[in-house]
N, C-alpha and C. Protein backbone atom coordinates (compact mmCIF):
# COMPACT_ATOMS: atom_id res chain seq x y z
N UNK A 1 0.48 -1.22 -0.18
CA UNK A 1 -0.17 -0.27 -0.55
C UNK A 1 0.96 0.77 -0.37
N UNK A 2 0.71 2.27 -0.85
CA UNK A 2 1.63 3.36 -1.03
C UNK A 2 1.13 4.46 0.22
N UNK A 3 1.84 5.45 0.39
CA UNK A 3 2.11 5.64 1.66
C UNK A 3 1.13 7.02 1.39
N UNK A 4 0.36 7.68 2.86
CA UNK A 4 -0.65 7.92 1.94
C UNK A 4 0.16 9.91 2.22
N UNK A 5 -0.57 10.70 0.92
CA UNK A 5 -0.44 11.93 1.65
C UNK A 5 -0.52 12.41 2.42
N UNK A 6 0.36 13.79 1.97
CA UNK A 6 -0.03 15.04 3.43
C UNK A 6 -1.31 15.51 3.43
N UNK A 7 -2.60 15.66 4.61
CA UNK A 7 -3.41 15.74 4.64
C UNK A 7 -4.60 14.72 4.32
N UNK A 8 -4.55 13.26 4.13
CA UNK A 8 -4.85 12.63 4.63
C UNK A 8 -5.04 11.91 5.47
N UNK A 9 -5.90 11.03 5.32
CA UNK A 9 -6.07 10.36 6.65
C UNK A 9 -6.69 11.04 8.13
N UNK A 10 -6.19 11.19 9.42
CA UNK A 10 -7.20 11.22 10.19
C UNK A 10 -6.90 12.74 10.67
N UNK A 11 -7.51 13.24 10.82
CA UNK A 11 -6.78 14.92 11.29
C UNK A 11 -6.51 15.12 12.92
N UNK A 12 -5.50 15.12 12.40
CA UNK A 12 -3.99 15.72 13.70
C UNK A 12 -4.18 17.51 13.81
N UNK A 13 -4.12 16.68 15.54
CA UNK A 13 -3.52 19.29 16.03
C UNK A 13 -4.35 19.56 15.67
N UNK A 14 -4.58 20.87 15.59
CA UNK A 14 -5.51 21.65 15.29
C UNK A 14 -6.25 21.53 16.73
N UNK A 15 -7.39 23.49 16.86
CA UNK A 15 -7.59 23.74 18.26
C UNK A 15 -8.75 22.50 18.11
N UNK A 16 -8.52 22.46 19.60
CA UNK A 16 -9.94 21.83 20.24
C UNK A 16 -10.57 22.56 21.14
N UNK A 17 -11.77 23.19 21.70
CA UNK A 17 -12.75 23.22 22.61
C UNK A 17 -12.82 24.60 22.28
N UNK A 18 -13.21 25.23 23.19
CA UNK A 18 -13.55 26.93 23.06
C UNK A 18 -12.37 28.00 22.26
N UNK A 19 -12.66 28.91 21.76
CA UNK A 19 -11.55 29.82 21.65
C UNK A 19 -11.26 30.89 22.72
N UNK A 20 -9.65 30.89 23.27
CA UNK A 20 -9.85 31.36 25.33
C UNK A 20 -9.80 32.66 24.28
N UNK A 21 -9.85 33.52 25.22
CA UNK A 21 -10.76 35.51 25.25
C UNK A 21 -9.80 36.04 26.02
N UNK A 22 -8.93 36.90 25.37
CA UNK A 22 -8.33 38.19 25.97
C UNK A 22 -8.08 37.99 27.16
N UNK A 23 -7.20 38.12 28.27
CA UNK A 23 -7.66 38.79 29.07
C UNK A 23 -8.04 40.13 29.70
N UNK A 24 -8.85 40.35 30.28
CA UNK A 24 -8.86 41.69 30.74
C UNK A 24 -8.66 42.80 30.73
N UNK A 25 -8.67 44.42 30.49
CA UNK A 25 -7.95 45.45 30.88
C UNK A 25 -8.72 45.95 32.24
N UNK A 26 -8.37 45.99 33.42
CA UNK A 26 -8.59 46.82 34.41
C UNK A 26 -8.53 47.88 34.16
N UNK A 27 -9.48 48.99 34.91
CA UNK A 27 -10.03 50.39 34.51
C UNK A 27 -10.25 51.23 35.48
N UNK A 28 -10.35 50.50 37.17
CA UNK A 28 -10.61 50.72 37.26
C UNK A 28 -8.90 52.35 38.39
N UNK A 29 -9.26 53.05 38.95
CA UNK A 29 -8.47 54.37 39.35
C UNK A 29 -7.30 52.96 40.60
N UNK A 30 -8.39 52.41 40.92
CA UNK A 30 -7.41 51.69 42.60
C UNK A 30 -5.95 51.25 41.15
N UNK A 31 -6.60 50.61 40.49
CA UNK A 31 -5.00 49.49 39.70
C UNK A 31 -4.96 50.94 38.37
N UNK A 32 -5.08 51.78 37.73
CA UNK A 32 -4.45 52.30 36.81
C UNK A 32 -3.26 53.39 37.89
N UNK A 33 -4.16 54.04 38.97
CA UNK A 33 -3.56 55.11 39.50
C UNK A 33 -1.93 54.96 39.92
N UNK A 34 -1.71 53.48 40.50
CA UNK A 34 -0.01 53.50 40.73
C UNK A 34 1.24 54.35 39.61
N UNK A 35 0.40 53.97 38.51
CA UNK A 35 1.11 53.97 37.34
C UNK A 35 0.94 55.38 36.95
N UNK A 36 -0.15 56.46 37.88
CA UNK A 36 0.62 57.77 37.44
C UNK A 36 -0.61 58.04 36.00
N UNK A 37 -1.81 57.86 36.12
CA UNK A 37 -2.47 57.95 34.69
C UNK A 37 -3.79 56.92 34.58
N UNK A 38 -4.84 57.16 34.06
CA UNK A 38 -6.26 57.27 34.54
C UNK A 38 -6.98 56.51 32.86
N UNK A 39 -7.20 55.11 32.73
CA UNK A 39 -7.82 54.82 31.40
C UNK A 39 -8.45 56.19 30.79
N UNK A 40 -8.41 56.38 29.79
CA UNK A 40 -8.67 56.69 28.52
C UNK A 40 -7.30 57.89 28.23
N UNK A 41 -6.86 58.47 29.03
CA UNK A 41 -5.86 59.60 29.00
C UNK A 41 -5.56 59.25 27.84
N UNK A 42 -5.12 60.57 27.51
CA UNK A 42 -3.98 60.82 26.47
C UNK A 42 -2.23 61.26 26.70
N UNK A 43 -1.47 59.58 26.84
CA UNK A 43 -0.49 59.95 27.12
C UNK A 43 1.60 60.47 25.89
N UNK A 44 2.28 61.39 26.18
CA UNK A 44 3.03 61.38 25.03
C UNK A 44 4.25 60.13 25.06
N UNK A 45 5.01 59.59 24.34
CA UNK A 45 5.83 58.52 24.56
C UNK A 45 6.66 59.73 24.63
N UNK A 46 8.40 58.85 25.45
CA UNK A 46 9.37 59.78 25.47
C UNK A 46 9.97 59.57 23.64
N UNK A 47 9.01 59.44 22.80
CA UNK A 47 9.43 59.23 21.60
C UNK A 47 8.96 60.53 20.79
N UNK A 48 7.74 61.19 21.20
CA UNK A 48 6.76 61.98 20.48
C UNK A 48 5.57 60.28 19.80
N UNK A 49 5.68 59.52 20.61
CA UNK A 49 4.14 58.71 19.94
C UNK A 49 3.30 60.06 20.72
N UNK A 50 1.83 59.21 20.98
CA UNK A 50 1.05 60.10 21.43
C UNK A 50 -0.28 57.80 21.49
N UNK A 51 -0.73 58.24 22.75
CA UNK A 51 -0.81 56.97 22.91
C UNK A 51 -2.87 57.22 23.71
N UNK A 52 -3.54 56.22 23.70
CA UNK A 52 -3.92 56.61 24.51
C UNK A 52 -4.41 54.89 25.75
N UNK A 53 -4.89 55.29 27.37
CA UNK A 53 -3.83 54.25 27.55
C UNK A 53 -5.44 53.35 27.51
N UNK A 54 -5.64 51.96 28.12
CA UNK A 54 -6.79 51.07 27.96
C UNK A 54 -6.50 50.71 29.18
N UNK A 55 -5.84 50.34 30.33
CA UNK A 55 -6.05 49.95 31.24
C UNK A 55 -5.16 48.66 31.86
N UNK A 56 -5.06 48.06 33.14
CA UNK A 56 -3.90 47.66 33.02
C UNK A 56 -4.62 46.07 33.60
N UNK A 57 -3.98 45.39 32.22
CA UNK A 57 -3.72 43.27 32.98
C UNK A 57 -2.82 42.99 34.16
N UNK A 58 -3.20 41.75 34.52
CA UNK A 58 -2.30 41.62 35.95
C UNK A 58 -2.29 39.38 35.16
N UNK A 59 -1.09 39.73 35.41
CA UNK A 59 -0.95 38.22 34.93
C UNK A 59 -1.68 37.36 36.24
N UNK A 60 -1.78 37.26 36.97
CA UNK A 60 -1.74 37.04 38.08
C UNK A 60 -3.21 38.08 38.62
N UNK A 61 -5.07 37.94 38.62
CA UNK A 61 -5.71 39.17 38.99
C UNK A 61 -5.04 38.83 40.90
N UNK A 62 -5.29 38.39 40.85
CA UNK A 62 -5.04 38.79 42.97
C UNK A 62 -3.12 39.46 43.29
N UNK A 63 -2.27 39.04 42.92
CA UNK A 63 -1.03 40.12 42.89
C UNK A 63 -0.96 41.43 41.47
N UNK A 64 -1.68 41.98 42.81
CA UNK A 64 -1.20 43.51 43.11
C UNK A 64 -0.19 43.56 41.51
N UNK A 65 1.41 43.52 41.79
CA UNK A 65 2.14 43.89 41.74
C UNK A 65 2.65 43.10 40.45
N UNK A 66 1.61 42.50 39.32
CA UNK A 66 2.14 42.20 38.24
C UNK A 66 1.53 42.60 36.91
N UNK A 67 1.03 43.13 37.54
CA UNK A 67 0.66 44.54 36.45
C UNK A 67 1.19 45.03 35.53
N UNK A 68 0.74 45.25 34.23
CA UNK A 68 0.87 46.06 33.28
C UNK A 68 -0.13 47.14 32.70
N UNK A 69 0.81 48.31 32.68
CA UNK A 69 0.29 49.64 31.78
C UNK A 69 -0.02 49.05 30.21
N UNK A 70 -1.16 48.66 29.77
CA UNK A 70 -1.39 49.02 28.07
C UNK A 70 -1.57 50.27 27.53
N UNK A 71 -1.29 50.84 26.47
CA UNK A 71 -1.78 51.75 25.42
C UNK A 71 -1.95 51.49 24.43
N UNK A 72 -2.40 52.66 23.50
CA UNK A 72 -3.09 52.02 21.96
C UNK A 72 -2.90 53.46 22.15
N UNK A 73 -2.08 53.32 20.58
CA UNK A 73 -0.88 54.15 19.40
C UNK A 73 -2.30 54.41 19.02
N UNK A 74 -2.07 55.77 17.78
CA UNK A 74 -3.14 55.82 16.73
C UNK A 74 -3.52 55.75 15.49
N UNK A 75 -2.36 54.33 15.63
CA UNK A 75 -2.35 53.42 14.13
C UNK A 75 -3.85 52.14 14.45
N UNK A 76 -3.88 52.17 16.08
CA UNK A 76 -4.50 50.76 16.14
C UNK A 76 -3.98 49.80 16.86
N UNK A 77 -2.69 50.04 17.28
CA UNK A 77 -1.32 49.18 18.08
C UNK A 77 -0.88 48.85 19.27
N UNK A 78 -1.26 47.79 19.49
CA UNK A 78 -1.77 47.90 21.61
C UNK A 78 -0.60 47.50 22.30
N UNK A 79 -0.57 48.29 23.16
CA UNK A 79 1.05 47.49 24.08
C UNK A 79 1.63 47.50 24.96
N UNK A 80 2.28 46.93 26.02
CA UNK A 80 2.73 47.49 27.45
C UNK A 80 4.08 48.33 27.66
N UNK A 81 3.44 49.41 28.64
CA UNK A 81 4.29 50.56 28.86
C UNK A 81 5.18 49.46 29.82
N UNK A 82 5.93 49.68 29.39
CA UNK A 82 7.36 49.62 30.81
C UNK A 82 7.51 49.94 31.92
N UNK A 83 7.31 48.93 33.03
CA UNK A 83 7.33 49.78 34.51
C UNK A 83 8.65 50.91 34.91
N UNK A 84 7.95 51.76 35.70
CA UNK A 84 9.39 52.45 36.15
C UNK A 84 10.25 52.94 34.85
N UNK A 85 10.46 53.15 33.58
CA UNK A 85 10.45 53.85 32.35
C UNK A 85 9.53 55.16 32.32
N UNK A 86 10.79 55.86 32.86
CA UNK A 86 9.88 58.15 32.79
C UNK A 86 10.14 57.78 30.82
N UNK A 87 9.14 59.55 31.17
CA UNK A 87 9.50 60.65 30.15
C UNK A 87 7.39 60.05 29.51
N UNK A 88 7.00 59.22 30.42
CA UNK A 88 5.27 59.05 29.46
C UNK A 88 5.20 60.51 30.87
N UNK A 89 4.18 61.35 29.81
CA UNK A 89 3.88 62.08 30.22
C UNK A 89 1.53 62.20 30.06
N UNK A 90 1.74 63.10 30.60
CA UNK A 90 -0.13 63.17 30.39
C UNK A 90 -0.23 64.48 29.04
N UNK A 91 -1.16 63.92 28.74
CA UNK A 91 -1.40 65.18 28.03
C UNK A 91 -2.39 66.10 28.39
N UNK A 92 -2.43 67.56 27.64
CA UNK A 92 -3.11 68.56 28.26
C UNK A 92 -4.13 68.08 28.38
N UNK A 93 -5.05 69.25 29.38
CA UNK A 93 -6.88 68.85 29.40
C UNK A 93 -7.25 69.24 27.70
N UNK A 94 -6.92 70.46 27.36
CA UNK A 94 -7.35 70.56 26.06
C UNK A 94 -7.40 69.42 25.10
N UNK A 95 -6.31 69.23 25.02
CA UNK A 95 -5.72 67.53 23.72
C UNK A 95 -6.74 67.17 24.06
N UNK A 96 -7.38 67.01 25.91
CA UNK A 96 -7.90 65.62 25.71
C UNK A 96 -9.60 65.94 24.47
N UNK A 97 -10.39 67.00 25.54
CA UNK A 97 -11.43 68.30 24.79
C UNK A 97 -11.12 68.08 23.21
N UNK A 98 -10.82 68.19 22.86
CA UNK A 98 -9.91 68.79 21.56
C UNK A 98 -10.80 66.11 20.51
N UNK A 99 -9.64 65.68 21.64
CA UNK A 99 -9.93 64.66 21.02
C UNK A 99 -11.56 63.93 21.49
N UNK A 100 -11.95 64.44 22.00
CA UNK A 100 -13.54 64.10 22.54
C UNK A 100 -14.52 65.08 21.00
N UNK A 101 -14.08 65.99 20.72
CA UNK A 101 -14.82 66.48 20.08
C UNK A 101 -14.82 66.44 18.40
N UNK A 102 -13.79 65.58 18.36
CA UNK A 102 -13.38 65.11 17.18
C UNK A 102 -13.50 63.48 17.23
N UNK A 103 -14.19 62.95 17.95
CA UNK A 103 -14.86 62.13 18.12
C UNK A 103 -16.54 61.77 17.19
N UNK A 104 -16.65 62.53 18.74
CA UNK A 104 -17.89 63.26 18.27
C UNK A 104 -18.44 63.78 17.24
N UNK A 105 -17.59 64.44 16.32
CA UNK A 105 -17.54 65.14 14.71
C UNK A 105 -18.12 64.08 13.76
N UNK A 106 -16.70 62.80 14.31
CA UNK A 106 -16.46 61.76 13.32
C UNK A 106 -18.02 60.97 13.29
N UNK A 107 -18.75 60.64 14.80
CA UNK A 107 -20.20 59.75 14.81
C UNK A 107 -21.05 60.13 14.39
N UNK A 108 -21.26 61.77 13.94
CA UNK A 108 -22.59 62.29 13.22
C UNK A 108 -21.97 61.85 12.08
N UNK A 109 -21.17 62.41 10.98
CA UNK A 109 -20.38 62.86 10.25
C UNK A 109 -21.62 61.48 9.62
N UNK A 110 -20.67 60.07 10.81
CA UNK A 110 -21.61 58.96 10.05
C UNK A 110 -22.59 59.15 10.05
N UNK A 111 -23.36 59.35 11.38
CA UNK A 111 -24.86 58.63 11.11
C UNK A 111 -25.36 59.79 9.86
N UNK A 112 -25.07 60.88 10.27
CA UNK A 112 -25.63 61.54 8.41
C UNK A 112 -24.84 61.48 7.46
N UNK A 113 -24.49 60.50 7.35
CA UNK A 113 -24.55 59.67 6.02
C UNK A 113 -24.92 58.72 5.55
N UNK A 114 -25.40 57.95 6.68
CA UNK A 114 -26.46 56.89 7.48
C UNK A 114 -27.44 56.88 7.23
N UNK A 115 -27.47 58.23 7.81
CA UNK A 115 -29.26 59.34 7.61
C UNK A 115 -29.63 59.18 5.63
N UNK A 116 -28.93 60.16 4.67
CA UNK A 116 -28.23 61.02 3.76
C UNK A 116 -29.12 58.95 2.96
N UNK A 117 -28.55 58.01 2.77
CA UNK A 117 -28.43 56.65 2.38
C UNK A 117 -29.58 56.00 3.06
N UNK A 118 -30.39 56.57 3.75
CA UNK A 118 -31.52 55.59 4.21
C UNK A 118 -32.68 56.94 3.49
N UNK A 119 -32.49 58.05 3.91
CA UNK A 119 -33.58 58.87 2.73
C UNK A 119 -32.89 58.81 1.75
N UNK A 120 -32.38 58.10 1.30
CA UNK A 120 -32.16 58.50 -1.11
C UNK A 120 -33.27 57.17 -0.62
N UNK A 121 -32.75 55.68 0.04
CA UNK A 121 -33.43 54.51 -0.50
C UNK A 121 -35.12 54.89 -0.56
N UNK A 122 -35.05 54.77 0.40
CA UNK A 122 -36.95 55.80 0.99
C UNK A 122 -37.15 56.98 0.09
N UNK A 123 -36.51 57.12 -0.84
CA UNK A 123 -37.15 58.51 -1.48
C UNK A 123 -37.23 57.60 -2.90
N UNK A 124 -36.07 56.74 -3.48
CA UNK A 124 -36.26 55.62 -4.43
C UNK A 124 -37.58 54.87 -4.18
N UNK A 125 -37.86 54.27 -3.31
CA UNK A 125 -38.68 53.35 -3.06
C UNK A 125 -40.40 54.12 -3.11
N UNK A 126 -39.87 55.26 -2.79
CA UNK A 126 -41.24 56.01 -2.87
C UNK A 126 -41.79 55.76 -4.05
N UNK A 127 -40.86 56.59 -5.05
CA UNK A 127 -40.96 56.69 -6.62
C UNK A 127 -40.86 55.31 -7.44
N UNK A 128 -40.33 54.78 -6.81
CA UNK A 128 -41.27 53.07 -7.02
C UNK A 128 -42.52 53.14 -7.40
N UNK A 129 -42.62 53.11 -6.06
CA UNK A 129 -44.57 53.26 -5.47
C UNK A 129 -44.87 54.14 -6.24
N UNK A 130 -44.49 55.65 -6.69
CA UNK A 130 -45.36 56.19 -7.68
C UNK A 130 -45.63 55.40 -9.17
N UNK A 131 -44.50 55.62 -9.70
CA UNK A 131 -44.75 54.62 -11.30
C UNK A 131 -45.28 53.41 -11.08
N UNK A 132 -45.51 52.36 -10.01
CA UNK A 132 -46.22 51.19 -10.67
C UNK A 132 -47.60 52.01 -10.12
N UNK A 133 -48.06 52.58 -9.50
CA UNK A 133 -49.07 53.28 -9.00
C UNK A 133 -50.05 53.88 -10.97
N UNK A 134 -49.29 54.62 -11.54
CA UNK A 134 -49.41 54.73 -12.60
C UNK A 134 -49.52 53.36 -13.26
N UNK A 135 -48.61 52.98 -13.23
CA UNK A 135 -48.42 52.50 -14.61
C UNK A 135 -49.88 51.46 -14.75
N UNK A 136 -50.38 50.87 -13.31
CA UNK A 136 -51.27 50.42 -13.36
C UNK A 136 -52.61 50.64 -13.22
N UNK A 137 -53.06 52.16 -12.89
CA UNK A 137 -54.15 52.64 -13.29
C UNK A 137 -53.76 52.77 -15.05
N UNK A 138 -52.96 53.48 -15.89
CA UNK A 138 -52.37 53.57 -17.00
C UNK A 138 -52.91 51.97 -17.39
N UNK A 139 -52.67 50.58 -16.90
CA UNK A 139 -53.29 49.74 -17.85
C UNK A 139 -54.11 49.09 -17.93
N UNK A 140 -54.79 49.68 -16.80
CA UNK A 140 -56.70 49.89 -16.05
C UNK A 140 -57.65 50.53 -17.23
N UNK A 141 -56.78 51.41 -17.46
CA UNK A 141 -57.54 52.26 -18.34
C UNK A 141 -57.03 51.68 -19.79
N UNK A 142 -56.75 51.43 -20.10
CA UNK A 142 -56.23 50.33 -21.06
C UNK A 142 -57.08 49.52 -21.48
N UNK A 143 -56.71 49.11 -21.01
CA UNK A 143 -57.80 47.78 -20.97
C UNK A 143 -58.97 47.36 -21.02
N UNK A 144 -59.91 48.71 -19.75
CA UNK A 144 -61.22 48.79 -20.05
C UNK A 144 -61.59 49.48 -21.49
N UNK A 145 -61.00 50.17 -21.94
CA UNK A 145 -61.42 50.38 -22.96
C UNK A 145 -61.08 49.30 -24.44
N UNK A 146 -60.24 48.40 -24.52
CA UNK A 146 -60.28 47.16 -25.72
C UNK A 146 -60.76 46.32 -24.63
N UNK A 147 -61.43 44.63 -25.34
CA UNK A 147 -61.58 43.85 -25.35
C UNK A 147 -60.52 42.53 -25.07
N UNK A 148 -60.67 42.19 -23.84
CA UNK A 148 -59.57 40.82 -23.76
C UNK A 148 -59.54 39.76 -25.28
N UNK A 149 -58.89 38.99 -24.67
CA UNK A 149 -58.93 38.12 -26.12
C UNK A 149 -60.69 37.10 -25.29
N UNK A 150 -60.10 36.59 -26.50
CA UNK A 150 -61.23 35.82 -26.34
C UNK A 150 -63.21 36.91 -25.84
N UNK A 151 -63.06 37.64 -25.49
CA UNK A 151 -64.65 38.29 -25.29
C UNK A 151 -64.97 38.64 -26.19
N UNK A 152 -66.53 38.63 -26.14
CA UNK A 152 -67.24 39.35 -27.16
C UNK A 152 -67.87 40.34 -26.72
N UNK A 153 -68.34 41.65 -27.41
CA UNK A 153 -69.21 42.04 -27.22
C UNK A 153 -70.40 42.06 -28.56
N UNK A 154 -71.19 42.89 -28.18
CA UNK A 154 -72.72 42.62 -27.56
C UNK A 154 -72.00 43.98 -29.31
N UNK A 155 -73.58 42.78 -30.50
CA UNK A 155 -73.12 43.69 -31.57
C UNK A 155 -72.02 43.64 -32.32
N UNK A 156 -70.85 42.55 -32.01
CA UNK A 156 -70.09 42.81 -33.03
C UNK A 156 -70.05 41.73 -33.58
N UNK A 157 -69.50 41.59 -33.98
CA UNK A 157 -68.97 39.55 -35.38
C UNK A 157 -67.55 39.32 -34.37
N UNK A 158 -66.42 38.90 -34.97
CA UNK A 158 -64.95 38.04 -35.00
C UNK A 158 -65.29 37.22 -35.67
N UNK A 159 -64.05 37.22 -37.28
CA UNK A 159 -63.73 37.20 -38.42
C UNK A 159 -62.83 36.70 -38.53
N UNK A 160 -62.49 35.49 -38.82
CA UNK A 160 -60.88 34.88 -38.23
C UNK A 160 -59.97 34.72 -40.19
N UNK A 161 -59.49 35.14 -40.48
CA UNK A 161 -59.51 36.11 -41.81
C UNK A 161 -58.20 33.98 -41.77
N UNK A 162 -58.10 34.32 -43.50
CA UNK A 162 -56.28 32.47 -43.69
C UNK A 162 -54.75 33.03 -42.94
N UNK A 163 -55.43 34.40 -42.83
CA UNK A 163 -53.89 34.62 -42.72
C UNK A 163 -52.69 34.51 -40.60
N UNK A 164 -54.84 34.30 -40.63
CA UNK A 164 -54.05 33.74 -38.99
C UNK A 164 -55.03 35.15 -38.02
N UNK A 165 -55.12 36.15 -38.92
CA UNK A 165 -55.71 37.31 -37.80
C UNK A 165 -56.79 37.31 -37.68
N UNK A 166 -57.24 38.39 -37.30
CA UNK A 166 -58.71 38.04 -36.32
C UNK A 166 -58.92 39.39 -36.86
N UNK A 167 -60.58 40.29 -37.07
CA UNK A 167 -61.55 40.98 -37.58
C UNK A 167 -62.28 41.31 -36.26
N UNK A 168 -62.44 42.50 -35.78
CA UNK A 168 -63.66 42.51 -35.00
C UNK A 168 -64.56 43.73 -35.59
N UNK A 169 -65.91 43.00 -36.45
CA UNK A 169 -66.63 43.33 -37.22
C UNK A 169 -68.18 43.67 -36.26
N UNK A 170 -67.89 46.19 -36.16
CA UNK A 170 -69.56 45.90 -35.85
C UNK A 170 -70.65 46.14 -37.10
N UNK A 171 -72.08 45.22 -36.00
CA UNK A 171 -72.99 44.86 -36.71
C UNK A 171 -74.29 45.93 -37.12
C-alpha cells in the first residue's frame, strides 16, 4: 500500500475546545493610579508618539504587583508600557477635549451619512411605488377600452382570416 499523502487520513492537531478570551483590562482608578495615569488618558511617549491608556492587565489578578499598563497608539497598535521607564507624560486637558470633539464629529458625520443613505433609499422606493401606481392606473384604463382576448362584445362579430388574423366588426 502506498504511503499516505499529506492531508489524508485522520486529522491531527488543530484547536480543540472554545477560543480563549484575551485577559481583560482593569480600568479602575485603584488599578491605574499606581502608574500615574487613568484609563482613557492621552499620553506622549519619550519618542513623541501619542497614545491612549487602555488599562492594566494582570498576570495573576490576585497579585497587584504583576500589573502592566497597556496603551493603544493612533495606528490601533496595542502595546504594554514598561514599568519604571520615565518620560511618559499626560497630555493637557485641552488636547483631551479636542480628542472628544473629533470623536463626536466623526460619529455625527457617520450618522448623517447613514441617514442620507436611508433617505435616498426611501425616496427611490416612493418614486418606484408612484411609477407602479401610475402604470397600473394606465393599464386599467387601456384594458377597459379594449376587449380582452376571447371576449365578445354585443353587436360585434369576430372574423378569422386565413392569414391567422382576427378582425372585429360591428354589426
